[in-house]
C-alpha cells in the first residue's frame, strides 16, 4: 500500500461512466416496468453507492476512504440501446477517489445485468472509464 501520510488533505472528486448495451426489446421492458426482478434502475443505484463504500474490501492495496458523497445515476438510452451509468465520488483526503467512482459504476452495471439476464443474454458492459478528477498533486483531469 502506498504511504500517503505526508501528503496534504485536499478536496477530491472523481467521476466515472459506463454503459450496459442491451437489445432494443430490453429497453422496452424497462420502460414498461416489466423487469422480472423488480426495478433494476433503483436497485442498481443503491448497489453502486454501497460498492463505492466498500472499494477497499474489493481491491487489494486500495486505501479505505471516508467518502463524503457518492452519487450514482442510471438512465435509459434507446440510442445505445442500453443504460448509461455515471458515478461521482467526493472526499477530503490524502489520496484520490477514482477507484470508488469506477467501482460504483461497475457494480451498478453488474446489478443491471443480473436483474435483466433472464430477458437478454446479449448484454455487455462497455466503456467504463474515469471522465473527470480533481484535487491532489497530479492536478485536474477531464476526458
Coordinates of N, CA and C in Angstrom, one line a residue:
X1 N 0.9 -1.2 0.0 CA 0.0 0.0 0.0 C 0.9 1.2 0.0
X2 N 0.6 2.2 -0.8 CA 1.4 3.4 -0.9 C 1.2 4.3 0.3
X3 N 2.3 4.8 0.8 CA 2.3 5.7 2.0 C 1.9 7.1 1.5
X4 N 0.7 7.5 2.0 CA 0.2 8.9 1.7 C 0.3 9.8 2.9
X5 N 0.9 9.3 4.0 CA 0.9 10.1 5.2 C 1.4 11.5 5.2
X6 N 2.4 11.7 4.3 CA 3.0 13.0 4.2 C 2.2 14.0 3.3
X7 N 1.3 13.5 2.5 CA 0.6 14.3 1.6 C -0.5 15.1 2.3
X8 N -0.8 16.3 1.8 CA -1.8 17.1 2.5 C -3.2 16.6 2.1
X9 N -4.1 16.8 3.0 CA -5.5 16.5 2.7 C -6.1 17.6 1.8
X10 N -6.7 17.2 0.7 CA -7.3 18.1 -0.2 C -8.7 17.6 -0.6
X11 N -9.6 18.5 -1.0 CA -10.9 18.1 -1.6 C -10.6 17.4 -2.9
X12 N -11.2 16.3 -3.1 CA -11.0 15.5 -4.3 C -12.4 15.0 -4.8
X13 N -12.5 15.0 -6.1 CA -13.7 14.5 -6.8 C -13.3 13.6 -8.0
X14 N -14.0 12.5 -8.2 CA -13.8 11.7 -9.4 C -15.2 11.3 -10.0
X15 N -15.2 11.3 -11.3 CA -16.4 10.9 -12.0 C -16.1 9.7 -12.9
X16 N -16.9 8.7 -12.9 CA -16.7 7.6 -13.9 C -18.0 7.3 -14.6
X17 N -17.9 6.8 -15.8 CA -19.1 6.4 -16.6 C -19.0 5.0 -17.1
X18 N -20.1 4.5 -17.6 CA -20.0 3.2 -18.3 C -21.4 2.9 -18.9
X19 N -21.5 1.9 -19.7 CA -22.7 1.5 -20.4 C -23.0 0.0 -20.3
X20 N -24.3 -0.2 -20.3 CA -24.7 -1.6 -20.5 C -25.5 -1.6 -21.8
X21 N -24.9 -2.3 -22.8 CA -25.5 -2.4 -24.1 C -26.5 -3.6 -24.0
X22 N -27.7 -3.3 -24.5 CA -28.8 -4.3 -24.4 C -29.5 -4.4 -25.8
X23 N -30.4 -5.4 -25.9 CA -31.2 -5.5 -27.1 C -32.3 -4.4 -27.0
X24 N -32.8 -3.9 -28.1 CA -33.9 -2.9 -28.0 C -35.1 -3.4 -27.2
X25 N -35.4 -4.7 -27.3 CA -36.5 -5.2 -26.5 C -36.4 -5.1 -25.0
X26 N -35.1 -5.1 -24.6 CA -34.8 -4.9 -23.1 C -35.2 -3.5 -22.7
X27 N -34.9 -2.6 -23.5 CA -35.3 -1.2 -23.2 C -36.8 -1.1 -23.1
X28 N -37.5 -1.7 -24.0 CA -39.0 -1.7 -23.9 C -39.5 -2.3 -22.6
X29 N -38.9 -3.4 -22.2 CA -39.3 -4.0 -20.9 C -39.0 -3.0 -19.7
X30 N -37.9 -2.4 -19.7 CA -37.5 -1.4 -18.7 C -38.5 -0.3 -18.7
X31 N -38.8 0.3 -19.8 CA -39.7 1.4 -19.9 C -41.2 1.1 -19.5
X32 N -41.6 -0.2 -19.7 CA -42.9 -0.6 -19.2 C -42.9 -1.1 -17.8
X33 N -41.7 -1.1 -17.1 CA -41.7 -1.5 -15.8 C -41.9 -3.0 -15.6
X34 N -41.5 -3.8 -16.6 CA -41.8 -5.3 -16.5 C -40.6 -6.2 -16.3
X35 N -39.5 -5.6 -15.8 CA -38.4 -6.4 -15.5 C -38.7 -7.5 -14.4
X36 N -38.3 -8.8 -14.6 CA -38.8 -9.8 -13.7 C -38.4 -9.7 -12.3
X37 N -37.3 -9.0 -12.0 CA -36.8 -8.9 -10.6 C -37.1 -7.6 -10.0
X38 N -38.0 -6.8 -10.6 CA -38.3 -5.5 -10.0 C -37.6 -4.4 -10.8
X39 N -37.4 -3.2 -10.1 CA -36.9 -2.1 -10.8 C -35.4 -2.1 -10.8
X40 N -34.7 -2.5 -11.9 CA -33.3 -2.6 -11.9 C -32.6 -1.2 -11.7
X41 N -33.2 -0.1 -12.1 CA -32.6 1.2 -12.1 C -32.4 1.6 -10.6
X42 N -33.4 1.4 -9.8 CA -33.3 1.8 -8.4 C -32.3 0.8 -7.6
X43 N -32.5 -0.5 -7.8 CA -31.6 -1.4 -7.2 C -30.1 -1.2 -7.5
X44 N -29.9 -0.9 -8.8 CA -28.5 -0.7 -9.3 C -27.9 0.6 -8.7
X45 N -28.7 1.6 -8.5 CA -28.2 2.9 -7.9 C -27.8 2.6 -6.5
X46 N -28.6 1.9 -5.7 CA -28.2 1.6 -4.3 C -27.0 0.7 -4.3
X47 N -26.9 -0.3 -5.2 CA -25.8 -1.2 -5.3 C -24.5 -0.5 -5.6
X48 N -24.5 0.5 -6.5 CA -23.4 1.3 -6.8 C -22.9 2.1 -5.6
X49 N -23.8 2.7 -4.9 CA -23.4 3.5 -3.7 C -22.8 2.6 -2.7
X50 N -23.4 1.5 -2.4 CA -22.8 0.5 -1.4 C -21.4 0.0 -1.9
X51 N -21.3 -0.2 -3.1 CA -20.0 -0.7 -3.6 C -18.9 0.3 -3.5
X52 N -19.2 1.6 -3.7 CA -18.2 2.6 -3.6 C -17.7 2.7 -2.1
X53 N -18.6 2.5 -1.2 CA -18.2 2.5 0.2 C -17.4 1.3 0.6
X54 N -17.4 0.2 -0.2 CA -16.6 -1.0 0.1 C -15.5 -1.2 -0.8
X55 N -15.0 -0.3 -1.5 CA -14.0 -0.4 -2.5 C -12.7 -1.1 -2.0
X56 N -12.3 -0.6 -0.8 CA -11.0 -1.1 -0.2 C -11.1 -2.6 0.1
X57 N -12.3 -3.1 0.4 CA -12.5 -4.5 0.6 C -12.4 -5.4 -0.6
X58 N -12.7 -4.7 -1.8 CA -12.7 -5.4 -3.0 C -11.4 -5.4 -3.8
X59 N -10.7 -4.3 -3.7 CA -9.5 -4.1 -4.5 C -8.3 -4.1 -3.5
X60 N -7.4 -5.1 -3.7 CA -6.2 -5.1 -2.8 C -5.4 -3.9 -2.9
X61 N -4.8 -3.4 -1.7 CA -3.9 -2.3 -1.6 C -4.6 -0.9 -1.8
X62 N -5.9 -0.9 -1.9 CA -6.7 0.3 -2.1 C -6.9 0.9 -0.7
X63 N -6.7 2.2 -0.5 CA -6.9 2.8 0.8 C -8.4 2.8 1.2
X64 N -8.7 2.6 2.5 CA -10.0 2.8 3.0 C -10.3 4.3 3.1
X65 N -11.3 4.8 2.4 CA -11.5 6.2 2.4 C -12.8 6.6 3.0
X66 N -12.9 7.7 3.8 CA -14.1 8.3 4.4 C -14.8 9.1 3.3
X67 N -15.6 8.5 2.5 CA -16.3 9.3 1.4 C -17.3 10.3 2.0
X68 N -17.3 11.4 1.4 CA -18.3 12.5 1.9 C -19.5 12.5 1.0
X69 N -19.4 11.9 -0.2 CA -20.6 11.9 -1.1 C -20.3 10.9 -2.2
X70 N -21.4 10.1 -2.5 CA -21.4 9.2 -3.7 C -22.7 9.4 -4.4
X71 N -22.7 9.7 -5.6 CA -23.9 9.9 -6.4 C -23.9 8.9 -7.6
X72 N -24.9 8.1 -7.8 CA -24.9 7.2 -8.9 C -26.2 7.5 -9.7
X73 N -26.1 7.7 -11.0 CA -27.2 7.9 -11.8 C -27.2 6.9 -13.0
X74 N -28.4 6.4 -13.3 CA -28.5 5.5 -14.4 C -29.7 6.0 -15.3
X75 N -29.5 6.0 -16.6 CA -30.5 6.4 -17.5 C -30.6 5.5 -18.7
X76 N -31.8 5.3 -19.1 CA -32.1 4.5 -20.3 C -31.8 5.4 -21.5
X77 N -31.0 4.8 -22.4 CA -30.7 5.4 -23.7 C -31.0 4.5 -24.9
X78 N -32.2 4.8 -25.5 CA -32.6 3.9 -26.6 C -31.6 4.0 -27.8
X79 N -30.8 5.0 -27.9 CA -29.9 5.2 -29.0 C -28.7 4.2 -28.9
X80 N -28.4 3.7 -27.6 CA -27.3 2.7 -27.5 C -27.6 1.4 -28.2
X81 N -28.6 0.7 -28.0 CA -29.5 0.8 -26.9 C -28.9 0.3 -25.6
X82 N -29.4 0.8 -24.5 CA -28.9 0.4 -23.2 C -29.1 1.4 -22.1
X83 N -28.2 1.2 -21.1 CA -28.2 2.0 -19.9 C -26.9 2.7 -19.8
X84 N -26.9 4.0 -19.5 CA -25.7 4.8 -19.2 C -25.7 5.0 -17.7
X85 N -24.5 4.7 -17.2 CA -24.3 4.9 -15.7 C -23.2 6.0 -15.5
X86 N -23.4 6.8 -14.5 CA -22.5 7.8 -14.1 C -22.4 7.8 -12.5
X87 N -21.2 7.9 -12.0 CA -21.0 7.9 -10.6 C -20.0 9.0 -10.3
X88 N -20.3 9.8 -9.2 CA -19.4 10.8 -8.7 C -19.1 10.5 -7.3
X89 N -17.8 10.5 -6.9 CA -17.4 10.3 -5.5 C -16.6 11.5 -5.1
X90 N -16.8 11.9 -3.8 CA -16.2 13.1 -3.2 C -15.5 12.7 -1.9
X91 N -14.5 13.4 -1.6 CA -13.7 13.1 -0.4 C -12.8 14.3 0.0
X92 N -12.5 14.5 1.2 CA -11.3 15.3 1.6 C -10.3 14.4 2.2
X93 N -9.2 14.1 1.5 CA -8.3 13.1 1.9 C -6.9 13.3 1.3
X94 N -6.0 12.3 1.5 CA -4.6 12.4 1.0 C -4.5 11.6 -0.3
X95 N -5.5 10.9 -0.7 CA -5.4 10.1 -1.9 C -6.7 10.3 -2.7
X96 N -6.6 9.9 -4.0 CA -7.8 10.1 -4.9 C -8.9 9.1 -4.7
X97 N -10.0 9.4 -5.4 CA -11.2 8.7 -5.2 C -11.7 8.1 -6.5
X98 N -10.8 7.9 -7.5 CA -11.2 7.4 -8.8 C -11.7 5.9 -8.7
X99 N -11.0 5.1 -7.8 CA -11.4 3.7 -7.7 C -12.8 3.6 -7.2
X100 N -13.2 4.4 -6.3 CA -14.5 4.4 -5.7 C -15.6 4.7 -6.8
X101 N -15.3 5.7 -7.6 CA -16.2 6.1 -8.7 C -16.3 4.9 -9.7
X102 N -15.2 4.3 -10.1 CA -15.2 3.2 -11.0 C -15.9 2.0 -10.5
X103 N -15.7 1.7 -9.2 CA -16.4 0.6 -8.6 C -17.9 0.8 -8.5
X104 N -18.3 2.0 -8.2 CA -19.7 2.3 -8.2 C -20.4 2.1 -9.5
X105 N -19.8 2.6 -10.6 CA -20.3 2.4 -11.9 C -20.3 0.9 -12.3
X106 N -19.3 0.3 -12.1 CA -19.2 -1.2 -12.5 C -20.2 -2.0 -11.8
X107 N -20.3 -1.8 -10.5 CA -21.3 -2.7 -9.7 C -22.7 -2.3 -10.1
X108 N -23.0 -1.0 -10.3 CA -24.3 -0.6 -10.8 C -24.6 -1.3 -12.1
X109 N -23.7 -1.4 -13.0 CA -24.0 -2.0 -14.3 C -24.1 -3.6 -14.1
X110 N -23.2 -4.1 -13.3 CA -23.3 -5.6 -13.0 C -24.7 -5.9 -12.4
X111 N -25.2 -5.0 -11.5 CA -26.5 -5.2 -10.9 C -27.6 -5.2 -12.0
X112 N -27.5 -4.2 -12.9 CA -28.5 -4.2 -14.0 C -28.4 -5.5 -14.8
X113 N -27.2 -5.9 -15.1 CA -27.0 -7.2 -15.9 C -27.7 -8.3 -15.2
X114 N -27.5 -8.4 -13.9 CA -28.1 -9.5 -13.1 C -29.6 -9.5 -13.1
X115 N -30.1 -8.3 -13.0 CA -31.6 -8.2 -12.9 C -32.3 -8.3 -14.3
X116 N -31.5 -8.2 -15.4 CA -32.1 -8.3 -16.7 C -31.6 -9.6 -17.5
X117 N -30.7 -10.4 -16.9 CA -30.2 -11.5 -17.7 C -31.3 -12.5 -18.1
X118 N -32.4 -12.6 -17.4 CA -33.4 -13.5 -17.8 C -34.1 -13.1 -19.1
X119 N -34.0 -11.8 -19.4 CA -34.7 -11.3 -20.6 C -33.8 -11.0 -21.8
X120 N -32.4 -10.9 -21.5 CA -31.5 -10.5 -22.5 C -30.1 -11.2 -22.2
X121 N -29.8 -12.1 -23.1 CA -28.5 -12.8 -22.9 C -27.4 -12.2 -23.7
X122 N -27.7 -11.1 -24.5 CA -26.8 -10.5 -25.4 C -26.1 -9.3 -24.7
X123 N -26.5 -8.9 -23.5 CA -26.0 -7.7 -22.9 C -24.4 -7.7 -22.7
X124 N -23.9 -6.5 -22.7 CA -22.4 -6.4 -22.4 C -22.2 -5.1 -21.7
X125 N -21.2 -5.1 -20.8 CA -20.8 -3.9 -20.2 C -19.6 -3.3 -21.0
X126 N -19.7 -2.0 -21.2 CA -18.7 -1.4 -22.1 C -18.4 0.1 -21.6
X127 N -17.2 0.5 -22.1 CA -16.8 1.9 -22.0 C -16.7 2.4 -20.5
X128 N -16.3 1.6 -19.6 CA -16.2 2.0 -18.2 C -14.9 2.8 -18.1
X129 N -15.0 4.1 -17.6 CA -13.7 4.9 -17.6 C -14.0 6.1 -16.6
X130 N -12.8 6.6 -16.2 CA -12.9 7.9 -15.4 C -13.0 9.0 -16.4
X131 N -13.9 9.9 -16.2 CA -14.1 11.0 -17.1 C -13.6 12.4 -16.5
X132 N -13.5 12.4 -15.2 CA -13.1 13.6 -14.6 C -12.5 13.3 -13.2
X133 N -11.5 14.1 -12.8 CA -11.0 14.0 -11.4 C -10.4 15.4 -11.1
X134 N -10.4 15.7 -9.9 CA -9.8 17.0 -9.4 C -9.3 16.8 -8.0
X135 N -8.4 17.7 -7.7 CA -7.7 17.6 -6.3 C -6.5 16.8 -6.4
X136 N -5.6 17.1 -5.4 CA -4.4 16.3 -5.3 C -3.2 16.9 -6.1
X137 N -2.1 16.3 -6.0 CA -0.8 16.8 -6.6 C -0.8 16.7 -8.1
X138 N -1.5 15.6 -8.6 CA -1.4 15.4 -10.1 C -2.3 16.4 -10.9
X139 N -3.1 17.1 -10.2 CA -4.0 18.1 -10.8 C -5.3 17.6 -11.4
X140 N -5.9 18.4 -12.1 CA -7.2 18.0 -12.7 C -7.1 17.3 -14.0
X141 N -8.1 16.5 -14.2 CA -8.2 15.7 -15.5 C -9.6 15.6 -15.9
X142 N -9.8 15.8 -17.2 CA -11.1 15.6 -17.8 C -11.0 15.0 -19.2
X143 N -11.8 14.1 -19.5 CA -11.8 13.5 -20.9 C -13.1 13.6 -21.6

